[in-house]
mmCIF file of C-alpha atoms and ligand atoms in Angstrom:
data_model
loop_
_atom_site.group_PDB
_atom_site.id
_atom_site.type_symbol
_atom_site.label_atom_id
_atom_site.label_comp_id
_atom_site.label_asym_id
_atom_site.label_seq_id
_atom_site.Cartn_x
_atom_site.Cartn_y
_atom_site.Cartn_z
ATOM 1 C CA UNK A 215 -3.899 -12.781 10.925
ATOM 2 C CA UNK A 216 -6.991 -13.248 9.858
ATOM 3 C CA UNK A 217 -8.407 -10.137 7.615
ATOM 4 C CA UNK A 218 -11.791 -9.751 7.698
ATOM 5 C CA UNK A 219 -12.404 -8.709 4.271
ATOM 6 C CA UNK A 220 -10.605 -6.746 1.456
ATOM 7 C CA UNK A 221 -9.592 -3.699 1.731
ATOM 8 C CA UNK A 222 -9.196 -3.173 -2.621
ATOM 9 C CA UNK A 223 -8.034 -4.118 -5.611
ATOM 10 C CA UNK A 224 -5.366 -2.154 -6.469
ATOM 11 C CA UNK A 225 -5.708 -1.785 -10.675
ATOM 12 C CA UNK A 226 -2.721 0.159 -12.623
ATOM 13 C CA UNK A 227 -4.107 2.307 -15.602
ATOM 14 C CA UNK A 228 -2.436 4.827 -18.259
ATOM 15 C CA UNK A 229 -5.300 7.214 -18.364
ATOM 16 C CA UNK A 230 -7.071 7.371 -15.641
ATOM 17 C CA UNK A 231 -9.954 9.280 -16.276
ATOM 18 C CA UNK A 232 -10.653 7.301 -19.516
ATOM 19 C CA UNK A 233 -10.474 4.295 -17.312
ATOM 20 C CA UNK A 234 -13.528 5.999 -14.547
ATOM 21 C CA UNK A 235 -15.399 6.475 -17.286
ATOM 22 C CA UNK A 236 -14.777 2.009 -18.246
ATOM 23 C CA UNK A 237 -16.010 1.338 -13.846
ATOM 24 C CA UNK A 238 -18.211 4.330 -14.365
ATOM 25 C CA UNK A 239 -21.037 3.638 -17.216
ATOM 26 C CA UNK A 240 -19.926 0.064 -18.363
ATOM 27 C CA UNK A 241 -20.237 -1.071 -14.051
ATOM 28 C CA UNK A 242 -21.778 1.637 -12.579
ATOM 29 C CA UNK A 243 -20.455 2.127 -10.352
ATOM 30 C CA UNK A 244 -19.474 6.150 -8.776
ATOM 31 C CA UNK A 245 -16.304 7.773 -8.407
ATOM 32 C CA UNK A 246 -16.469 9.380 -4.815
ATOM 33 C CA UNK A 247 -13.330 10.059 -4.507
ATOM 34 C CA UNK A 248 -9.336 10.843 -6.761
ATOM 35 C CA UNK A 249 -6.262 11.923 -5.061
ATOM 36 C CA UNK A 250 -2.875 12.350 -5.573
ATOM 37 C CA UNK A 251 -0.593 9.890 -3.299
ATOM 38 C CA UNK A 252 2.641 12.472 -3.446
ATOM 39 C CA UNK A 253 5.686 10.151 -2.356
ATOM 40 C CA UNK A 254 3.527 6.894 -3.778
ATOM 41 C CA UNK A 255 3.431 8.963 -7.900
ATOM 42 C CA UNK A 256 -0.295 8.187 -7.959
ATOM 43 C CA UNK A 257 -3.456 9.362 -9.114
ATOM 44 C CA UNK A 258 -5.761 8.095 -7.774
ATOM 45 C CA UNK A 259 -9.500 7.264 -8.410
ATOM 46 C CA UNK A 260 -11.994 4.881 -5.644
ATOM 47 C CA UNK A 261 -15.252 3.185 -6.503
ATOM 48 C CA UNK A 262 -17.003 0.847 -3.512
ATOM 49 C CA UNK A 263 -18.153 -2.443 -4.208
ATOM 50 C CA UNK A 264 -19.568 -3.615 -1.001
ATOM 51 C CA UNK A 265 -17.198 -3.603 1.282
ATOM 52 C CA UNK A 266 -14.407 -3.851 -1.261
ATOM 53 C CA UNK A 267 -12.790 -0.758 -2.956
ATOM 54 C CA UNK A 268 -10.903 -0.943 -6.477
ATOM 55 C CA UNK A 269 -8.451 1.763 -6.421
ATOM 56 C CA UNK A 270 -6.943 2.695 -9.849
ATOM 57 C CA UNK A 271 -4.140 3.582 -10.005
ATOM 58 C CA UNK A 272 -2.141 5.760 -12.186
ATOM 59 C CA UNK A 273 1.369 6.950 -12.547
ATOM 60 C CA UNK A 274 2.473 10.848 -12.388
ATOM 61 C CA UNK A 275 6.488 9.764 -13.023
ATOM 62 C CA UNK A 276 7.520 6.926 -15.282
ATOM 63 C CA UNK A 277 10.464 6.391 -12.191
ATOM 64 C CA UNK A 278 7.310 5.814 -9.280
ATOM 65 C CA UNK A 279 6.374 2.338 -8.670
ATOM 66 C CA UNK A 280 3.486 1.771 -10.913
ATOM 67 C CA UNK A 281 4.756 4.011 -13.646
ATOM 68 C CA UNK A 282 8.025 0.987 -13.494
ATOM 69 C CA UNK A 283 5.286 -1.818 -13.379
ATOM 70 C CA UNK A 284 2.882 -0.415 -16.477
ATOM 71 C CA UNK A 285 6.214 0.440 -18.192
ATOM 72 C CA UNK A 286 7.049 -3.891 -17.386
ATOM 73 C CA UNK A 287 3.674 -5.045 -17.275
ATOM 74 C CA UNK A 288 1.165 -3.448 -18.786
ATOM 75 C CA UNK A 289 -2.202 -2.044 -17.893
ATOM 76 C CA UNK A 290 -3.264 -4.353 -15.098
ATOM 77 C CA UNK A 291 -4.265 -5.435 -11.696
ATOM 78 C CA UNK A 292 -1.631 -3.900 -9.062
ATOM 79 C CA UNK A 293 -1.901 -5.957 -5.527
ATOM 80 C CA UNK A 294 -5.095 -6.553 -3.524
ATOM 81 C CA UNK A 295 -5.376 -5.045 -0.666
ATOM 82 C CA UNK A 296 -6.830 -7.110 3.016
ATOM 83 C CA UNK A 297 -8.217 -5.057 5.864
ATOM 84 C CA UNK A 298 -6.494 -5.742 9.342
ATOM 85 C CA UNK A 299 -7.052 -4.948 12.780
ATOM 86 C CA UNK A 300 -3.020 -4.438 14.610
ATOM 87 C CA UNK A 301 -0.890 -4.269 11.323
ATOM 88 C CA UNK A 302 2.538 -3.920 13.056
ATOM 89 C CA UNK A 303 1.410 -7.343 14.623
ATOM 90 C CA UNK A 304 0.734 -8.547 10.994
ATOM 91 C CA UNK A 305 4.171 -7.668 9.550
ATOM 92 C CA UNK A 306 5.319 -9.424 12.921
ATOM 93 C CA UNK A 307 3.629 -11.906 12.476
ATOM 94 C CA UNK A 308 4.729 -11.683 8.134
ATOM 95 C CA UNK A 309 7.892 -11.385 9.048
ATOM 96 C CA UNK A 310 8.639 -14.366 11.550
ATOM 97 C CA UNK A 311 6.616 -16.627 8.944
ATOM 98 C CA UNK A 312 9.388 -15.999 6.382
ATOM 99 C CA UNK A 313 7.392 -13.165 4.713
ATOM 100 C CA UNK A 314 9.704 -10.375 2.847
ATOM 101 C CA UNK A 315 7.974 -7.148 4.095
ATOM 102 C CA UNK A 316 7.662 -4.036 1.218
ATOM 103 C CA UNK A 317 6.859 -2.045 4.275
ATOM 104 C CA UNK A 318 9.017 -2.894 8.179
ATOM 105 C CA UNK A 319 6.420 0.310 9.442
ATOM 106 C CA UNK A 320 3.350 0.542 8.427
ATOM 107 C CA UNK A 321 2.598 4.291 6.586
ATOM 108 C CA UNK A 322 0.020 6.485 5.489
ATOM 109 C CA UNK A 323 -1.699 5.883 1.565
ATOM 110 C CA UNK A 324 -4.526 7.537 0.752
ATOM 111 C CA UNK A 325 -8.040 7.658 2.756
ATOM 112 C CA UNK A 326 -5.864 7.804 5.973
ATOM 113 C CA UNK A 327 -5.474 4.102 6.566
ATOM 114 C CA UNK A 328 -2.194 2.693 7.570
ATOM 115 C CA UNK A 329 -1.129 0.643 4.424
ATOM 116 C CA UNK A 330 2.713 -1.411 4.690
ATOM 117 C CA UNK A 331 3.524 -4.409 1.695
ATOM 118 C CA UNK A 332 4.537 -7.521 1.853
ATOM 119 C CA UNK A 333 7.423 -8.960 -1.239
ATOM 120 C CA UNK A 334 5.394 -10.328 -4.389
ATOM 121 C CA UNK A 335 8.755 -13.104 -4.039
ATOM 122 C CA UNK A 336 7.105 -14.487 -0.897
ATOM 123 C CA UNK A 337 3.213 -13.610 -1.487
ATOM 124 C CA UNK A 338 3.266 -16.129 -5.094
ATOM 125 C CA UNK A 339 3.760 -13.834 -7.406
ATOM 126 C CA UNK A 340 1.284 -11.122 -5.968
ATOM 127 C CA UNK A 341 2.076 -7.696 -3.604
ATOM 128 C CA UNK A 342 0.247 -8.003 -1.316
ATOM 129 C CA UNK A 343 -0.988 -4.988 0.991
ATOM 130 C CA UNK A 344 -1.768 -4.817 4.321
ATOM 131 C CA UNK A 345 -4.419 -2.669 5.821
ATOM 132 C CA UNK A 346 -5.413 -0.656 8.862
ATOM 133 C CA UNK A 347 -8.808 1.702 9.520
ATOM 134 C CA UNK A 348 -7.734 4.109 12.765
ATOM 135 C CA UNK A 349 -10.756 6.736 11.385
ATOM 136 C CA UNK A 350 -13.680 4.061 12.532
HETATM 137 ZN ZN1 LIG B 532 -3.607 0.124 -1.442
#
């Protein structure tokens, strides 16, 4: 599959504004985008660290995926996203290798990227996102 880099690390938080303060004031990173992803029922905040981003995720609905995650596991790392080309082909490759797909077809994520998730039960406990940037 050979991803080019880690596109972002998704971190579930209870309070976006409070957590942004930590990333800005303590780590000295700059929040360059805040965006609501309605179909995922989240508000997101982005920071760049080299080629990798930190994506903070606050749930806007307790029934949404992040709401359920925080309820069950508390705040913390939610997923890791790898940057890939030809995301459809990479998904087929994963499937052929016995990986369970959450998204069998890519969809639009934050920042207009094409994204698809692999099921953590097939990826040794890590919710894994594949990410293709067609804007580049
Ligand atoms: Zn993500």
